[in-house]
mmCIF file of N, CA, C and O in Angstrom:
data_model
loop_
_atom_site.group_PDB
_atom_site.id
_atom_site.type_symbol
_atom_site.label_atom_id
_atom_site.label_comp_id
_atom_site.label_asym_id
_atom_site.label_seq_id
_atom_site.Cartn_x
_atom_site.Cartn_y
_atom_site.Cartn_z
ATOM 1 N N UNK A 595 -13.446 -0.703 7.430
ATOM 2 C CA UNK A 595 -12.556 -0.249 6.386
ATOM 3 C C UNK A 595 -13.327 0.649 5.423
ATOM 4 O O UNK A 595 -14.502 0.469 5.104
ATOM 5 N N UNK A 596 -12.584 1.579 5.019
ATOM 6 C CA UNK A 596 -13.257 2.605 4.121
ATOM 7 C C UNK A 596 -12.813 2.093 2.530
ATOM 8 O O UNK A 596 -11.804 1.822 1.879
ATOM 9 N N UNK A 597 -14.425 2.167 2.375
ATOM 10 C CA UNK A 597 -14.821 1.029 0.538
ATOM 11 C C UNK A 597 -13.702 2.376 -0.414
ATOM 12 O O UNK A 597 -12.825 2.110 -1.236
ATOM 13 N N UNK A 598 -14.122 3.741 0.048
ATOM 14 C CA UNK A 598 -13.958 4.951 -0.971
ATOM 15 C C UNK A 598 -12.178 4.971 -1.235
ATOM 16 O O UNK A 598 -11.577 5.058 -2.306
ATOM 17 N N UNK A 599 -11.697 4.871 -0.005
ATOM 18 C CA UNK A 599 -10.112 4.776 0.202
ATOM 19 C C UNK A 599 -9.498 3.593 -0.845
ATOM 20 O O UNK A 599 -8.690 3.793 -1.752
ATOM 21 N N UNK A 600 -10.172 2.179 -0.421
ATOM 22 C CA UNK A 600 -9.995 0.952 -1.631
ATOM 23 C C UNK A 600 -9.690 1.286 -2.559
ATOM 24 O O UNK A 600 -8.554 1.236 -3.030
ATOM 25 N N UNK A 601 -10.950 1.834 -3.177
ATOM 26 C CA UNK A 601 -11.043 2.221 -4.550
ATOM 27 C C UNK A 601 -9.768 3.090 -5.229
ATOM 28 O O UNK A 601 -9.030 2.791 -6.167
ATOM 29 N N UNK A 602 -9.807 4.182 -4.449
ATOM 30 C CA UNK A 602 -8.885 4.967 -4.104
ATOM 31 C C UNK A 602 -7.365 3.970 -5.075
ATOM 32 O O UNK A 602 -7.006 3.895 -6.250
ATOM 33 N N UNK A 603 -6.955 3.468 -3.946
ATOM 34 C CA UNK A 603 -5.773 2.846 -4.016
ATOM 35 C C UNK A 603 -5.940 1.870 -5.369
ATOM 36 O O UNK A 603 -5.335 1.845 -6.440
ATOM 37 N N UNK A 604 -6.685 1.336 -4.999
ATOM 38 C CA UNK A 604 -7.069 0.281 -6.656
ATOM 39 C C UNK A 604 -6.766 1.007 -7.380
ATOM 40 O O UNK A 604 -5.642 0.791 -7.833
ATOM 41 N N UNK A 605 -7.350 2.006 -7.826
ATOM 42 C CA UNK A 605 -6.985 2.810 -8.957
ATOM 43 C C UNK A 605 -5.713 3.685 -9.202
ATOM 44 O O UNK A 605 -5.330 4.313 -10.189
ATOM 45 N N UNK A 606 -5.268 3.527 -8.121
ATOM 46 C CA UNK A 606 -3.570 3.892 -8.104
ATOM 47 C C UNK A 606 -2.809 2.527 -8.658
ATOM 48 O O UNK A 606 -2.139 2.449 -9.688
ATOM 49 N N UNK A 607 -3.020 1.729 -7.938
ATOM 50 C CA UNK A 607 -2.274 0.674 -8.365
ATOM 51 C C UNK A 607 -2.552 -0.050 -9.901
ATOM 52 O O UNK A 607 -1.784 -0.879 -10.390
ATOM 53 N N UNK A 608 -3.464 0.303 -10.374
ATOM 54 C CA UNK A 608 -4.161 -0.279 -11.706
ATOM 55 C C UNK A 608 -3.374 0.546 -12.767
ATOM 56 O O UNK A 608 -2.840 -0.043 -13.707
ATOM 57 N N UNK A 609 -3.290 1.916 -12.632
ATOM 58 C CA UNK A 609 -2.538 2.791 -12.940
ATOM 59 C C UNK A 609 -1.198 2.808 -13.437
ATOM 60 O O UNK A 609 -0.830 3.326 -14.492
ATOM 61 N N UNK A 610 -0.302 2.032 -12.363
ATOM 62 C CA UNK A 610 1.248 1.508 -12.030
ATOM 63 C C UNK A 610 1.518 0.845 -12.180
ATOM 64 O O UNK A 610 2.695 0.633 -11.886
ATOM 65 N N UNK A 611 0.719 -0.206 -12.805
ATOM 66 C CA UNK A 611 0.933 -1.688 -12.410
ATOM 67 C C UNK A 611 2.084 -1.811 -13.201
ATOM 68 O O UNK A 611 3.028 -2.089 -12.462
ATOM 69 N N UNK A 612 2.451 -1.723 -14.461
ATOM 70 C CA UNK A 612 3.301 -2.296 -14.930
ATOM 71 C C UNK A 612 4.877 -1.545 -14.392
ATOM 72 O O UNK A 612 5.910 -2.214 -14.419
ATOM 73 N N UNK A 613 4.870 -0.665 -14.106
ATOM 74 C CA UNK A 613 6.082 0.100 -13.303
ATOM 75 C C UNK A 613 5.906 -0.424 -12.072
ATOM 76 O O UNK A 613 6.857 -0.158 -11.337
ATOM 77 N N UNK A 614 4.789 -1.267 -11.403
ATOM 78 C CA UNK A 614 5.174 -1.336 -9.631
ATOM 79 C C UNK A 614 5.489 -2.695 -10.216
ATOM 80 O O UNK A 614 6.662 -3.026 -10.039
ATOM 81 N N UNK A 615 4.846 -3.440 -10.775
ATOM 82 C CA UNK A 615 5.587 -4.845 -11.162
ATOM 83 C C UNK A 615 6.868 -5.444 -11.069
ATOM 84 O O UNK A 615 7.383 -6.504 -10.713
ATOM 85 N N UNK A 616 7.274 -3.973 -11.687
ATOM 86 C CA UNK A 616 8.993 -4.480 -12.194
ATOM 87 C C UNK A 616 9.521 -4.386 -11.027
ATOM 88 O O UNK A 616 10.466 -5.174 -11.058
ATOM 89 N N UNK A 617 9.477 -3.823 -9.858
ATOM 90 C CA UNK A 617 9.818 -4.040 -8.734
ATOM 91 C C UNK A 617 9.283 -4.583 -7.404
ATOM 92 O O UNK A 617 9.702 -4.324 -6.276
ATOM 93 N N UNK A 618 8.281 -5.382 -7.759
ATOM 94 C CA UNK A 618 7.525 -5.651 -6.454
ATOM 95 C C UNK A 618 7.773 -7.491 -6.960
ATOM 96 O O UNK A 618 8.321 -7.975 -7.950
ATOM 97 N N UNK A 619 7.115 -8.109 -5.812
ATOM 98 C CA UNK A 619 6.093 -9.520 -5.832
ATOM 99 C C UNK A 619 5.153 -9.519 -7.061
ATOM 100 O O UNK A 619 4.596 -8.463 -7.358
ATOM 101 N N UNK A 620 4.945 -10.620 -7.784
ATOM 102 C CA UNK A 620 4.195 -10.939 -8.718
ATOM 103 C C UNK A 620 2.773 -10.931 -7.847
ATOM 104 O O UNK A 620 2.613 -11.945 -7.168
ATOM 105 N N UNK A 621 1.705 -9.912 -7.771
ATOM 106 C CA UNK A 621 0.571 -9.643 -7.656
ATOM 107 C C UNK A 621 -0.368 -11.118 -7.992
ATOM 108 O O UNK A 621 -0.226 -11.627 -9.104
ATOM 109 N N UNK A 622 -1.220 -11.696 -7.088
ATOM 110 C CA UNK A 622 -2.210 -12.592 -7.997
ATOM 111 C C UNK A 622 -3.448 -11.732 -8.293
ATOM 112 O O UNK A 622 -3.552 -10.772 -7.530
ATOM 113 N N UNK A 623 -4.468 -11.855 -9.277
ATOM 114 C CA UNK A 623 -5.728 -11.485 -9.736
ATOM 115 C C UNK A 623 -6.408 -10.699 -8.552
ATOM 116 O O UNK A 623 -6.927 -9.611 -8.801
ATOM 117 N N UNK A 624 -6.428 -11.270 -7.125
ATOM 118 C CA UNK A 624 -7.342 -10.867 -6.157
ATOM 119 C C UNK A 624 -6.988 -9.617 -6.046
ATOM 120 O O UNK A 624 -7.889 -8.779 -6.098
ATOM 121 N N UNK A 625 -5.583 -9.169 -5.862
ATOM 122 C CA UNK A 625 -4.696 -8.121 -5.376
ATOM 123 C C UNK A 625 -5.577 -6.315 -5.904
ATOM 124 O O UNK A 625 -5.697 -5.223 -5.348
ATOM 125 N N UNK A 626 -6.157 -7.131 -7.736
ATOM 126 C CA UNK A 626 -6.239 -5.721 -8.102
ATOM 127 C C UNK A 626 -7.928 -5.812 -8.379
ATOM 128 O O UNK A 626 -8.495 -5.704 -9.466
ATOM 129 N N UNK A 627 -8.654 -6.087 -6.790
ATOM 130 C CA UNK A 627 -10.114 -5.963 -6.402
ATOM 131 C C UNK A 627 -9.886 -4.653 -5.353
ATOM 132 O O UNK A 627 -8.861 -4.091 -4.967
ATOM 133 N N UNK A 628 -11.411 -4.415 -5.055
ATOM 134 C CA UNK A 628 -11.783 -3.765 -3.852
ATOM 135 C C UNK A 628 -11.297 -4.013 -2.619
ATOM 136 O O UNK A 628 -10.702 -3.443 -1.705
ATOM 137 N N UNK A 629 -11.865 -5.309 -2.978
ATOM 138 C CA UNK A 629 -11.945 -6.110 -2.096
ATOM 139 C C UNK A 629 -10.403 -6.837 -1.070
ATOM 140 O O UNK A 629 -10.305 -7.047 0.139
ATOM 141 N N UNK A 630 -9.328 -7.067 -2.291
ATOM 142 C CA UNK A 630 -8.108 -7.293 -2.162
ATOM 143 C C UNK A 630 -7.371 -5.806 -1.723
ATOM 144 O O UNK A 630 -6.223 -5.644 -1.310
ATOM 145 N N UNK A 631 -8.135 -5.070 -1.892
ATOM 146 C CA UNK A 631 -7.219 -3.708 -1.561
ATOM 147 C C UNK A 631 -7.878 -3.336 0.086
ATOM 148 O O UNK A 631 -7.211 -2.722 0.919
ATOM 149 N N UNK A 632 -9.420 -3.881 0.364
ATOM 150 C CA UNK A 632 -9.852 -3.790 1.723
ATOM 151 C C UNK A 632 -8.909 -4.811 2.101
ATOM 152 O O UNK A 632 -7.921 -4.330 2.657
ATOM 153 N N UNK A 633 -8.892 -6.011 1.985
ATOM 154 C CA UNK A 633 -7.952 -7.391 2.529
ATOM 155 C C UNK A 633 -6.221 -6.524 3.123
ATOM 156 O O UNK A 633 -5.604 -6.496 4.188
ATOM 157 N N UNK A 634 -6.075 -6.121 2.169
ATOM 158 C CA UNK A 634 -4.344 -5.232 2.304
ATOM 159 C C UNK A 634 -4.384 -4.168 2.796
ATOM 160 O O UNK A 634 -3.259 -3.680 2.901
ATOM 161 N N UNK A 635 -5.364 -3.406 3.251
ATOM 162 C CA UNK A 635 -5.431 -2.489 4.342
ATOM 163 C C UNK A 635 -6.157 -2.755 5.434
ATOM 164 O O UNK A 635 -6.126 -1.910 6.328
ATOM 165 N N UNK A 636 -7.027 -4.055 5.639
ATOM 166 C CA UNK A 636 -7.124 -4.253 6.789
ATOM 167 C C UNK A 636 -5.875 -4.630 7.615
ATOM 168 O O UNK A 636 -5.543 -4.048 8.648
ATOM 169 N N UNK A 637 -5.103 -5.850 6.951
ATOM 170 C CA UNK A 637 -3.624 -6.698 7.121
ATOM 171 C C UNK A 637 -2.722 -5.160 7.650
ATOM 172 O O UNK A 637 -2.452 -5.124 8.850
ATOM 173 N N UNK A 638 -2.418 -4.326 7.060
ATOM 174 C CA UNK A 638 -1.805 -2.967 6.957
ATOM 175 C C UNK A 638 -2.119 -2.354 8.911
ATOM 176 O O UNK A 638 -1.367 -2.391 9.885
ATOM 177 N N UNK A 639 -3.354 -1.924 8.772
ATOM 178 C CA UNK A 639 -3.574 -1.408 10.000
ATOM 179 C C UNK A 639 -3.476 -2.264 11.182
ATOM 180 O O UNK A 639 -2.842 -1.884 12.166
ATOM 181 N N UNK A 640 -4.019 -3.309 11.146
ATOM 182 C CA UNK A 640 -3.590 -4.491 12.459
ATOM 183 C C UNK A 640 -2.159 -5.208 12.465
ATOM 184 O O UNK A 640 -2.149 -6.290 13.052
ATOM 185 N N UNK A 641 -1.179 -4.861 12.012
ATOM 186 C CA UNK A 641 0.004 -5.185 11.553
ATOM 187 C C UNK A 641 0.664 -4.290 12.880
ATOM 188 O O UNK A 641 0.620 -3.070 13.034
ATOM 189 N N UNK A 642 1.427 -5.557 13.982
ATOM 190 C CA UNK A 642 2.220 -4.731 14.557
ATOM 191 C C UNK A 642 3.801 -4.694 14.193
ATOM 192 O O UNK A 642 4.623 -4.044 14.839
ATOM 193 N N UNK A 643 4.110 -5.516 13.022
ATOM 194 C CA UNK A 643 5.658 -5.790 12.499
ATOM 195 C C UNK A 643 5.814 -4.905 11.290
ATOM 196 O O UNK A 643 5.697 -3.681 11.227
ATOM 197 N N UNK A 644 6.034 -5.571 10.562
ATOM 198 C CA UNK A 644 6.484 -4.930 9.147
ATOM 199 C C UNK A 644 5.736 -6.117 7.957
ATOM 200 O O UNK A 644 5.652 -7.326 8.171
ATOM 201 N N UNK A 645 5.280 -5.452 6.786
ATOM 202 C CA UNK A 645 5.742 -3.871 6.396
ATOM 203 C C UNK A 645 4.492 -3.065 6.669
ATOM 204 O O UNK A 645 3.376 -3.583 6.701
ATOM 205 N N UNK A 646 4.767 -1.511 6.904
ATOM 206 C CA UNK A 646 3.970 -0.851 7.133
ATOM 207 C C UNK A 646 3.399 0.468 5.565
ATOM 208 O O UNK A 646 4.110 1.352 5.087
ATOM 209 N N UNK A 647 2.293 0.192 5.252
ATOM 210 C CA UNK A 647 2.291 1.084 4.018
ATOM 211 C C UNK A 647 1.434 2.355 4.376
ATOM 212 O O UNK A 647 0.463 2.327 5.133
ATOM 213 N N UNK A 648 1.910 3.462 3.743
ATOM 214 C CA UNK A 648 1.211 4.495 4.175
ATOM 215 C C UNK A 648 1.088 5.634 2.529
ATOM 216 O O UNK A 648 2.019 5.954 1.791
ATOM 217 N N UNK A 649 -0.432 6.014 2.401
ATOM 218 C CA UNK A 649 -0.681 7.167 1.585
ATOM 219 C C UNK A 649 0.243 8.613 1.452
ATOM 220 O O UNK A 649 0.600 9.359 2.363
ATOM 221 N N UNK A 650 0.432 8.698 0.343
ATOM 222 C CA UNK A 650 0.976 10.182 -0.350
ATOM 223 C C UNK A 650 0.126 10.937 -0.732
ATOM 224 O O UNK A 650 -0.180 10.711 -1.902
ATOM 225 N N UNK A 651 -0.548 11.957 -0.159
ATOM 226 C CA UNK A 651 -1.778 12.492 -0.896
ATOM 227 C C UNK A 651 -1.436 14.051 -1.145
ATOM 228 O O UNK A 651 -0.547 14.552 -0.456
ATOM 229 N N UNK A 652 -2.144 14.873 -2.150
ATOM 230 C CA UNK A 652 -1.693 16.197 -2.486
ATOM 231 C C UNK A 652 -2.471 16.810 -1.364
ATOM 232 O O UNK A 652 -3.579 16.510 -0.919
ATOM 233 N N UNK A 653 -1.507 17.867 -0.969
ATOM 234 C CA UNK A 653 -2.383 19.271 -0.018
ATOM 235 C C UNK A 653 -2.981 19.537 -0.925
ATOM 236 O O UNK A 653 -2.667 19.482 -2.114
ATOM 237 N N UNK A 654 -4.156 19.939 -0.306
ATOM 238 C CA UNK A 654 -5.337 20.523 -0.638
ATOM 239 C C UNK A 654 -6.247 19.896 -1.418
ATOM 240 O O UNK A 654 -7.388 20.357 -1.398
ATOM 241 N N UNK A 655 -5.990 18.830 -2.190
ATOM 242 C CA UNK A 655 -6.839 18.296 -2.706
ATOM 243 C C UNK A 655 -7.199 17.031 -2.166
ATOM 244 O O UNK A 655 -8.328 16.583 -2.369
ATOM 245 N N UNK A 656 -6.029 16.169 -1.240
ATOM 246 C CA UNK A 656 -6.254 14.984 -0.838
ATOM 247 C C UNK A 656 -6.180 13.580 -2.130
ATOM 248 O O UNK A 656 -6.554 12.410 -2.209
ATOM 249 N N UNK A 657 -5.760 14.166 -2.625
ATOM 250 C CA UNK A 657 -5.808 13.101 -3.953
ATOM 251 C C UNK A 657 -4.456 12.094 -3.497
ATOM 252 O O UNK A 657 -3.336 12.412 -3.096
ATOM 253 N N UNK A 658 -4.949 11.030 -3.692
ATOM 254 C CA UNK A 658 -3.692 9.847 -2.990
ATOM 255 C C UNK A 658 -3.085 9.709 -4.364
ATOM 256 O O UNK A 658 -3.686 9.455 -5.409
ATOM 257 N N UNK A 659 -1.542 9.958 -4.158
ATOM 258 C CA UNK A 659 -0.552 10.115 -5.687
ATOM 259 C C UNK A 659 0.705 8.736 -5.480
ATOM 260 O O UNK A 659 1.600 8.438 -6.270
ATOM 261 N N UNK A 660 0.422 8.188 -4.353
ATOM 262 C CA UNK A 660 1.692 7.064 -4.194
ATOM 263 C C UNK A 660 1.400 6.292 -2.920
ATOM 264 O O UNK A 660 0.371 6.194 -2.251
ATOM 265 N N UNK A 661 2.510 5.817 -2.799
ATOM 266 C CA UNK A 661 2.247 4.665 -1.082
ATOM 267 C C UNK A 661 4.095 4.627 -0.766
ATOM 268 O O UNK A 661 4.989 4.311 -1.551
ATOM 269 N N UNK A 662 4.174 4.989 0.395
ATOM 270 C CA UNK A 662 5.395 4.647 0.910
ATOM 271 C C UNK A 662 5.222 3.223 1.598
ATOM 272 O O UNK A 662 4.144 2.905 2.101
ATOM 273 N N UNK A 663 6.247 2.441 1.599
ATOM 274 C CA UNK A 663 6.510 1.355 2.535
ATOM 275 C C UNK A 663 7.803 1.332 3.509
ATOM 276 O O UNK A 663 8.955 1.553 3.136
ATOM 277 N N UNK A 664 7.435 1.054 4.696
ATOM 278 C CA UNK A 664 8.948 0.495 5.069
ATOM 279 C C UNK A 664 8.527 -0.636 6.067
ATOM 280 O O UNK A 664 7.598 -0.953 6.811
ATOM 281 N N UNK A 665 9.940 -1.120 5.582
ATOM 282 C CA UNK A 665 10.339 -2.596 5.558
ATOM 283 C C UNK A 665 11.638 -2.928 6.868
ATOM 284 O O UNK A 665 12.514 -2.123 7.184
ATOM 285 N N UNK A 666 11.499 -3.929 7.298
ATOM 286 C CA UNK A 666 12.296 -4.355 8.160
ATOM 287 C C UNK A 666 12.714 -3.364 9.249
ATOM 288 O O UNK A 666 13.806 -2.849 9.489
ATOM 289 N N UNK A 667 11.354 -3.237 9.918
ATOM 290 C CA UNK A 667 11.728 -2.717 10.796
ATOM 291 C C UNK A 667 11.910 -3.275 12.218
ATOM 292 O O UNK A 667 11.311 -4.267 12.634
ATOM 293 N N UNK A 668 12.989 -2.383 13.084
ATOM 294 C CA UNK A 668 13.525 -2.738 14.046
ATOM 295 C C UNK A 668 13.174 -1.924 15.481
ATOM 296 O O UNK A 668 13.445 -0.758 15.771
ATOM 297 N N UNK A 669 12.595 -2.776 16.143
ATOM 298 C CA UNK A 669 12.364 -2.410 16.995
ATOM 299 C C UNK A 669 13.083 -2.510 18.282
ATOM 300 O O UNK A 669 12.816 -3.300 19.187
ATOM 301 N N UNK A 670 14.348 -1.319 18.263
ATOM 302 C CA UNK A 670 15.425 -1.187 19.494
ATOM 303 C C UNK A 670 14.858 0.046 20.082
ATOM 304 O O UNK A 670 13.918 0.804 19.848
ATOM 305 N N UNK A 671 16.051 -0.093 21.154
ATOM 306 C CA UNK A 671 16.230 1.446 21.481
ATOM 307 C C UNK A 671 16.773 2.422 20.500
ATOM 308 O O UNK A 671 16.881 3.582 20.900
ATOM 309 N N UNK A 672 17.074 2.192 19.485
ATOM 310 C CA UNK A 672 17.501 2.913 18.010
ATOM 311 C C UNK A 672 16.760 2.309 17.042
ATOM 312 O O UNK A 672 17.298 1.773 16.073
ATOM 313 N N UNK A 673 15.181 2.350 17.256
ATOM 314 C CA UNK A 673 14.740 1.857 16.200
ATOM 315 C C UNK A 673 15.046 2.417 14.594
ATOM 316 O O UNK A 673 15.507 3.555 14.504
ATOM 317 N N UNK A 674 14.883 1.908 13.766
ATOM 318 C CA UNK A 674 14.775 1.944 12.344
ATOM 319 C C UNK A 674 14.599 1.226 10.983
ATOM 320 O O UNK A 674 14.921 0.041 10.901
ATOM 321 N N UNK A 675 14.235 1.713 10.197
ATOM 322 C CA UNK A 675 13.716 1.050 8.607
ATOM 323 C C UNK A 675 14.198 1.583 7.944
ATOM 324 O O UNK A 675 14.791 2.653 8.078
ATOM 325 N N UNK A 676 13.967 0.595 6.585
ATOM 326 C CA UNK A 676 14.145 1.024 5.350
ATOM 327 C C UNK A 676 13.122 0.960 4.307
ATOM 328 O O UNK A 676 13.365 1.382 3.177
#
């Protein structure tokens, strides 16, 4: 797992917190580590169900500005999420 990416995201989420709050799971303490952010992107990439989270980053600079998720996904012959 890449430590620089962690950080990365930590500091997005440290950022938001009180706006991702109001709509997410009550976060425990670990959540807003390195370490908890390696833990949630290891979980992330070996994850063959849901949910799947993925980086928003600016062209050209690569600067990570958000995280999409989707959720409940279905795996048909018409797959889809939300």
């Amino acid at each position: 797992m890449d430590s620089g990416m962690a950080e990365e995201v930590l500091k997005l989420q440290l950022q938001n917190k009180d706006l991702f709050e109001r709509y997410s799971v009550n976060r425990n303490p670990a959540f807003y580590t390195v370490e908890g952010q390696l833990e949630r992107m290891k979980k992330n990439e070996e994850s063959q169900g849901e949910p799947r989270i993925f980086g928003v980053f600016l062209t050209g600079s690569h600067e990570l500005i958000g995280e999409v998720g989707l959720f409940k996904i279905e795996r048909t012959h018409a797959s889809s999420c939300s």
